[in-house]
């Protein structure tokens, strides 16, 4: 496939010495840390599926040239970071070219104003972290074990580390990416205006494992290194009570940067690595029972004893599990907070209160501190187990709080007499956490280890998913889990296929990963429609009759939408969805349309107060939803009041990428499950989960795309306990740029207001009428601490605070005025604010700055007056015409793949 001529052309692009055809180089690029591969290597030393050639480009330009050449020569391309993935993602399933990105290793820029670092994709995580630490910053991504990896590999496999409760998973740190496409182009996923109605492409490329293009450059959020970190350990005699304690901490609005609950087996194993758990052991008779039964000598216990002990235990999996299930046993919880001295002390006290109320017994800080120091060391028993013919596989799955206990107990019980499946829980969020199963198997030969692996892993994943978990959390999908991803994103294969048509139509990028390439193409005709053969003719006639008369129909149940789509197609009508008062007219009035009104689909499907989620039909109005939640003691928090008049479906379909609140996050982040009908009646659905962190998040194809890719029928939102205290403060200011700088500093100190708005040039006003409104919500302690920091930062600037009622936080314009808005990085926000605050001309619009984060804010120009205009020199910033962009072209291919007859109109 790769002949001498081609090798010459490759060398011309990457330079001498960077095209490698030797067997060892090629084989070395075909393997990663997937446990199954490691077992298979014990069977045969030759890896399967190796590339024909390895190339190491030195910059983005070289990557694009290589991709063009491969595309034109029809050669598969497999991106390679460091090969630390755990799912076989770098295996060259169809041979071809391994694109080693290790020379793309530049840290391009650390922007301390917008708190963003720009890096090339091949930069090693540890190198980046050291460079940031030298300037007092951190990424906040801490991989669970020693595994390093490149930032491009992290993004492509959507990794998540120990500190995700405070900093988010790696995907949350990605502000934007540049992607090199097989056609030789480069696209950026950032700052795409809302009015283009594109999906959040960042969510599509994250987790795509190189199948849609090569990530070449990333812009990542950075944070200040905290002053102190403090820990506590607790013992629980009942694991479920440990989960309850974690849940209470998260739903109290606290942000432990690390929280890890280990089941009794994991606790026992961690005991070996830790010198500081003597008080813990004294209280747990169970360990003594195990010790006597297995004749273990624990005198002078140390790491060196771990493996012999573990080996004994693994020889009797059934006995060990039985003992763990029936003996009085303990689970250990580690909690850590970071920040300043006083705040971490207060957090530890508050969390102690919650934990002891959930039956946790304090063990002091030592066990947790000890574990934290060793957190990045490799599992000391990993190598001995593999060397002895066994295996260790870690499967992390995310679940809602209500499901976690059964996910753990049922999947763990599957080990039976053959393997041990201990677990620990971490990566907690308000609605759930991640269960990390460790599958420990011993076998007499490499072949029986492989058989045992193939028996156990799919069973555990299937069982966990049957109890409500995701297929994976972090670590990627690759070859290891691709058989299960369609169960996580039902109907997702079709959408992923459309994405591949848009970005990699020759299907050359990393073939056979994530979803098999043989996913059926969405055929368009009636026989493809779900339920098409079963629709009652009577019902159809009823609809036909109504259609003839009014062409506006109001289905009562989602299934009727399938039928309406079929009728529309038969009658040559286009379809537009509507709810509420808004009557949206199709842009082209010559087009005959069928309007589907979703007003009657307005039920709350499920309110889950345990996991703090609500699932609703898309016809429900946002204001009704917020009132419903308020009665139950919850709020959406992140929905701006001005948008509460919309229905859930309209809201999601038109939401801007950064819309949200510093405290509650963006709307897009808080939508954690979704159902939609595609144009051909197929259903797409994503069950609610605390975080997906595996594969591209396809749900985002429907959010913000104005109904063009599908009709949203239901959504699940994260909801927040109604805040105990809500307080707002306003400041009049003459120097709004200083006010923006102060807001940035407040955010960097970890204070997250529920709402922040800066208004420049309010009606009839002059420069001095600029106003800042900040609203804090949460516990009494949190709000009063936040308010004191806000005053401390703002008052020295000469702005006098005036207390206002929380409800007055935003004064939305009485009617909708035309406006344009963009999310901009902090340096641009500041210079625009400076400029507008000095502009006295009548054409200058009113300016709102909102949706703040440490990286930037949304600047909205409100054309309230006839004279108001978007300044000419800013037209390119605020009024970009995206029709010629590569992303516009990609979107039209995606649309054509999903809806070949262009049935669904934008609303
Ligand atoms: C010891 C150890 C600890 C780990 N800890 C964690 C953890 O805490 N949390 C977690 O979630 N995972 C963890 N992992 C797994 C994690 O998946 C990898 O560390 C990491 O994602 C892979 O990075 P890499 O650069 O080595 O990528 P590779 O293994 O080289 O590649 C991974 C996949 O991404 C693709 N890819 C690589 N670079 C690019 C690019 N620039 N553009 C497009 N595609 C690309 C590859 O084709 C492949 O499909 C760990 C793994 C190990 C071995």
mmCIF file with all atom_site columns, C-alpha atoms in Angstrom, residues 603-701:
data_model
loop_
_atom_site.group_PDB
_atom_site.id
_atom_site.type_symbol
_atom_site.label_atom_id
_atom_site.label_alt_id
_atom_site.label_comp_id
_atom_site.label_asym_id
_atom_site.label_entity_id
_atom_site.label_seq_id
_atom_site.pdbx_PDB_ins_code
_atom_site.Cartn_x
_atom_site.Cartn_y
_atom_site.Cartn_z
_atom_site.occupancy
_atom_site.B_iso_or_equiv
_atom_site.pdbx_formal_charge
_atom_site.auth_seq_id
_atom_site.auth_comp_id
_atom_site.auth_asym_id
_atom_site.auth_atom_id
_atom_site.pdbx_PDB_model_num
ATOM 1  C CA . UNK A 1 603 ? -45.624 16.661 31.057 1.00 0.00 ? 603 UNK A CA 1
ATOM 2  C CA . UNK A 1 604 ? -43.001 16.224 33.718 1.00 0.00 ? 604 UNK A CA 1
ATOM 3  C CA . UNK A 1 605 ? -41.867 12.695 32.930 1.00 0.00 ? 605 UNK A CA 1
ATOM 4  C CA . UNK A 1 606 ? -39.787 12.120 36.021 1.00 0.00 ? 606 UNK A CA 1
ATOM 5  C CA . UNK A 1 607 ? -38.612 14.173 38.945 1.00 0.00 ? 607 UNK A CA 1
ATOM 6  C CA . UNK A 1 608 ? -35.714 12.555 40.773 1.00 0.00 ? 608 UNK A CA 1
ATOM 7  C CA . UNK A 1 609 ? -35.008 14.481 43.969 1.00 0.00 ? 609 UNK A CA 1
ATOM 8  C CA . UNK A 1 610 ? -32.293 11.990 44.991 1.00 0.00 ? 610 UNK A CA 1
ATOM 9  C CA . UNK A 1 611 ? -30.146 12.685 41.952 1.00 0.00 ? 611 UNK A CA 1
ATOM 10 C CA . UNK A 1 612 ? -31.466 16.251 41.472 1.00 0.00 ? 612 UNK A CA 1
ATOM 11 C CA . UNK A 1 613 ? -32.688 15.734 37.914 1.00 0.00 ? 613 UNK A CA 1
ATOM 12 C CA . UNK A 1 614 ? -35.925 16.390 36.118 1.00 0.00 ? 614 UNK A CA 1
ATOM 13 C CA . UNK A 1 615 ? -37.025 14.876 32.819 1.00 0.00 ? 615 UNK A CA 1
ATOM 14 C CA . UNK A 1 616 ? -39.694 16.791 30.929 1.00 0.00 ? 616 UNK A CA 1
ATOM 15 C CA . UNK A 1 617 ? -41.400 16.780 27.579 1.00 0.00 ? 617 UNK A CA 1
ATOM 16 C CA . UNK A 1 618 ? -40.231 19.469 25.234 1.00 0.00 ? 618 UNK A CA 1
ATOM 17 C CA . UNK A 1 619 ? -43.555 21.298 24.932 1.00 0.00 ? 619 UNK A CA 1
ATOM 18 C CA . UNK A 1 620 ? -43.476 22.386 28.567 1.00 0.00 ? 620 UNK A CA 1
ATOM 19 C CA . UNK A 1 621 ? -42.849 26.067 29.109 1.00 0.00 ? 621 UNK A CA 1
ATOM 20 C CA . UNK A 1 622 ? -39.668 26.937 30.953 1.00 0.00 ? 622 UNK A CA 1
ATOM 21 C CA . UNK A 1 623 ? -41.546 29.180 33.357 1.00 0.00 ? 623 UNK A CA 1
ATOM 22 C CA . UNK A 1 624 ? -43.910 26.341 34.233 1.00 0.00 ? 624 UNK A CA 1
ATOM 23 C CA . UNK A 1 625 ? -40.945 24.063 34.755 1.00 0.00 ? 625 UNK A CA 1
ATOM 24 C CA . UNK A 1 626 ? -39.218 26.586 37.006 1.00 0.00 ? 626 UNK A CA 1
ATOM 25 C CA . UNK A 1 627 ? -42.428 27.015 39.052 1.00 0.00 ? 627 UNK A CA 1
ATOM 26 C CA . UNK A 1 628 ? -42.891 23.266 39.291 1.00 0.00 ? 628 UNK A CA 1
ATOM 27 C CA . UNK A 1 629 ? -39.325 22.911 40.524 1.00 0.00 ? 629 UNK A CA 1
ATOM 28 C CA . UNK A 1 630 ? -39.722 25.740 42.999 1.00 0.00 ? 630 UNK A CA 1
ATOM 29 C CA . UNK A 1 631 ? -42.657 23.931 44.602 1.00 0.00 ? 631 UNK A CA 1
ATOM 30 C CA . UNK A 1 632 ? -40.429 20.890 45.031 1.00 0.00 ? 632 UNK A CA 1
ATOM 31 C CA . UNK A 1 633 ? -37.573 22.942 46.470 1.00 0.00 ? 633 UNK A CA 1
ATOM 32 C CA . UNK A 1 634 ? -35.394 23.101 43.344 1.00 0.00 ? 634 UNK A CA 1
ATOM 33 C CA . UNK A 1 635 ? -34.429 25.530 40.606 1.00 0.00 ? 635 UNK A CA 1
ATOM 34 C CA . UNK A 1 636 ? -32.841 25.409 37.174 1.00 0.00 ? 636 UNK A CA 1
ATOM 35 C CA . UNK A 1 637 ? -30.657 28.336 38.226 1.00 0.00 ? 637 UNK A CA 1
ATOM 36 C CA . UNK A 1 638 ? -28.923 28.730 34.883 1.00 0.00 ? 638 UNK A CA 1
ATOM 37 C CA . UNK A 1 639 ? -31.897 29.794 32.757 1.00 0.00 ? 639 UNK A CA 1
ATOM 38 C CA . UNK A 1 640 ? -31.988 33.579 32.277 1.00 0.00 ? 640 UNK A CA 1
ATOM 39 C CA . UNK A 1 641 ? -35.339 35.080 33.180 1.00 0.00 ? 641 UNK A CA 1
ATOM 40 C CA . UNK A 1 642 ? -35.705 36.593 29.738 1.00 0.00 ? 642 UNK A CA 1
ATOM 41 C CA . UNK A 1 643 ? -35.725 33.074 28.228 1.00 0.00 ? 643 UNK A CA 1
ATOM 42 C CA . UNK A 1 644 ? -38.238 31.528 30.610 1.00 0.00 ? 644 UNK A CA 1
ATOM 43 C CA . UNK A 1 645 ? -41.078 32.370 28.216 1.00 0.00 ? 645 UNK A CA 1
ATOM 44 C CA . UNK A 1 646 ? -39.855 29.723 25.764 1.00 0.00 ? 646 UNK A CA 1
ATOM 45 C CA . UNK A 1 647 ? -40.743 26.056 25.776 1.00 0.00 ? 647 UNK A CA 1
ATOM 46 C CA . UNK A 1 648 ? -38.084 23.539 26.775 1.00 0.00 ? 648 UNK A CA 1
ATOM 47 C CA . UNK A 1 649 ? -37.689 22.404 23.166 1.00 0.00 ? 649 UNK A CA 1
ATOM 48 C CA . UNK A 1 650 ? -37.366 25.925 21.759 1.00 0.00 ? 650 UNK A CA 1
ATOM 49 C CA . UNK A 1 651 ? -35.008 26.883 24.510 1.00 0.00 ? 651 UNK A CA 1
ATOM 50 C CA . UNK A 1 652 ? -32.654 23.985 23.896 1.00 0.00 ? 652 UNK A CA 1
ATOM 51 C CA . UNK A 1 653 ? -32.806 24.312 20.143 1.00 0.00 ? 653 UNK A CA 1
ATOM 52 C CA . UNK A 1 654 ? -31.841 27.978 20.239 1.00 0.00 ? 654 UNK A CA 1
ATOM 53 C CA . UNK A 1 655 ? -29.497 28.218 23.187 1.00 0.00 ? 655 UNK A CA 1
ATOM 54 C CA . UNK A 1 656 ? -26.172 30.046 22.830 1.00 0.00 ? 656 UNK A CA 1
ATOM 55 C CA . UNK A 1 657 ? -23.007 28.069 23.570 1.00 0.00 ? 657 UNK A CA 1
ATOM 56 C CA . UNK A 1 658 ? -22.024 30.027 26.671 1.00 0.00 ? 658 UNK A CA 1
ATOM 57 C CA . UNK A 1 659 ? -25.447 30.837 28.069 1.00 0.00 ? 659 UNK A CA 1
ATOM 58 C CA . UNK A 1 660 ? -25.502 30.130 31.771 1.00 0.00 ? 660 UNK A CA 1
ATOM 59 C CA . UNK A 1 661 ? -24.310 31.273 35.138 1.00 0.00 ? 661 UNK A CA 1
ATOM 60 C CA . UNK A 1 662 ? -20.931 31.120 36.909 1.00 0.00 ? 662 UNK A CA 1
ATOM 61 C CA . UNK A 1 663 ? -22.483 29.195 39.796 1.00 0.00 ? 663 UNK A CA 1
ATOM 62 C CA . UNK A 1 664 ? -24.775 26.825 37.931 1.00 0.00 ? 664 UNK A CA 1
ATOM 63 C CA . UNK A 1 665 ? -22.849 26.390 34.677 1.00 0.00 ? 665 UNK A CA 1
ATOM 64 C CA . UNK A 1 666 ? -24.100 26.607 31.116 1.00 0.00 ? 666 UNK A CA 1
ATOM 65 C CA . UNK A 1 667 ? -27.440 25.362 29.882 1.00 0.00 ? 667 UNK A CA 1
ATOM 66 C CA . UNK A 1 668 ? -25.667 22.954 27.567 1.00 0.00 ? 668 UNK A CA 1
ATOM 67 C CA . UNK A 1 669 ? -23.751 21.422 30.465 1.00 0.00 ? 669 UNK A CA 1
ATOM 68 C CA . UNK A 1 670 ? -26.896 21.038 32.512 1.00 0.00 ? 670 UNK A CA 1
ATOM 69 C CA . UNK A 1 671 ? -28.881 19.160 29.899 1.00 0.00 ? 671 UNK A CA 1
ATOM 70 C CA . UNK A 1 672 ? -27.824 15.609 30.755 1.00 0.00 ? 672 UNK A CA 1
ATOM 71 C CA . UNK A 1 673 ? -30.228 13.498 28.724 1.00 0.00 ? 673 UNK A CA 1
ATOM 72 C CA . UNK A 1 674 ? -32.303 13.982 25.589 1.00 0.00 ? 674 UNK A CA 1
ATOM 73 C CA . UNK A 1 675 ? -34.743 12.311 23.194 1.00 0.00 ? 675 UNK A CA 1
ATOM 74 C CA . UNK A 1 676 ? -35.417 13.436 19.668 1.00 0.00 ? 676 UNK A CA 1
ATOM 75 C CA . UNK A 1 677 ? -37.004 12.179 16.483 1.00 0.00 ? 677 UNK A CA 1
ATOM 76 C CA . UNK A 1 678 ? -34.933 12.322 13.342 1.00 0.00 ? 678 UNK A CA 1
ATOM 77 C CA . UNK A 1 679 ? -36.554 13.386 10.081 1.00 0.00 ? 679 UNK A CA 1
ATOM 78 C CA . UNK A 1 680 ? -37.109 9.775  9.036  1.00 0.00 ? 680 UNK A CA 1
ATOM 79 C CA . UNK A 1 681 ? -38.852 8.940  12.285 1.00 0.00 ? 681 UNK A CA 1
ATOM 80 C CA . UNK A 1 682 ? -35.953 7.114  13.891 1.00 0.00 ? 682 UNK A CA 1
ATOM 81 C CA . UNK A 1 683 ? -35.464 7.905  17.516 1.00 0.00 ? 683 UNK A CA 1
ATOM 82 C CA . UNK A 1 684 ? -32.314 9.267  19.059 1.00 0.00 ? 684 UNK A CA 1
ATOM 83 C CA . UNK A 1 685 ? -32.052 9.091  22.824 1.00 0.00 ? 685 UNK A CA 1
ATOM 84 C CA . UNK A 1 686 ? -29.421 9.581  25.452 1.00 0.00 ? 686 UNK A CA 1
ATOM 85 C CA . UNK A 1 687 ? -30.252 8.454  28.939 1.00 0.00 ? 687 UNK A CA 1
ATOM 86 C CA . UNK A 1 688 ? -29.447 10.857 31.778 1.00 0.00 ? 688 UNK A CA 1
ATOM 87 C CA . UNK A 1 689 ? -25.985 10.511 33.275 1.00 0.00 ? 689 UNK A CA 1
ATOM 88 C CA . UNK A 1 690 ? -23.737 12.668 35.430 1.00 0.00 ? 690 UNK A CA 1
ATOM 89 C CA . UNK A 1 691 ? -21.141 12.886 32.713 1.00 0.00 ? 691 UNK A CA 1
ATOM 90 C CA . UNK A 1 692 ? -20.502 10.963 29.562 1.00 0.00 ? 692 UNK A CA 1
ATOM 91 C CA . UNK A 1 693 ? -16.792 11.432 29.021 1.00 0.00 ? 693 UNK A CA 1
ATOM 92 C CA . UNK A 1 694 ? -16.586 8.741  26.355 1.00 0.00 ? 694 UNK A CA 1
ATOM 93 C CA . UNK A 1 695 ? -17.044 9.120  22.630 1.00 0.00 ? 695 UNK A CA 1
ATOM 94 C CA . UNK A 1 696 ? -18.365 12.274 20.972 1.00 0.00 ? 696 UNK A CA 1
ATOM 95 C CA . UNK A 1 697 ? -21.302 13.714 22.907 1.00 0.00 ? 697 UNK A CA 1
ATOM 96 C CA . UNK A 1 698 ? -23.850 13.388 20.112 1.00 0.00 ? 698 UNK A CA 1
ATOM 97 C CA . UNK A 1 699 ? -26.649 14.902 22.176 1.00 0.00 ? 699 UNK A CA 1
ATOM 98 C CA . UNK A 1 700 ? -25.148 18.281 21.317 1.00 0.00 ? 700 UNK A CA 1
ATOM 99 C CA . UNK A 1 701 ? -26.092 17.839 17.668 1.00 0.00 ? 701 UNK A CA 1
#
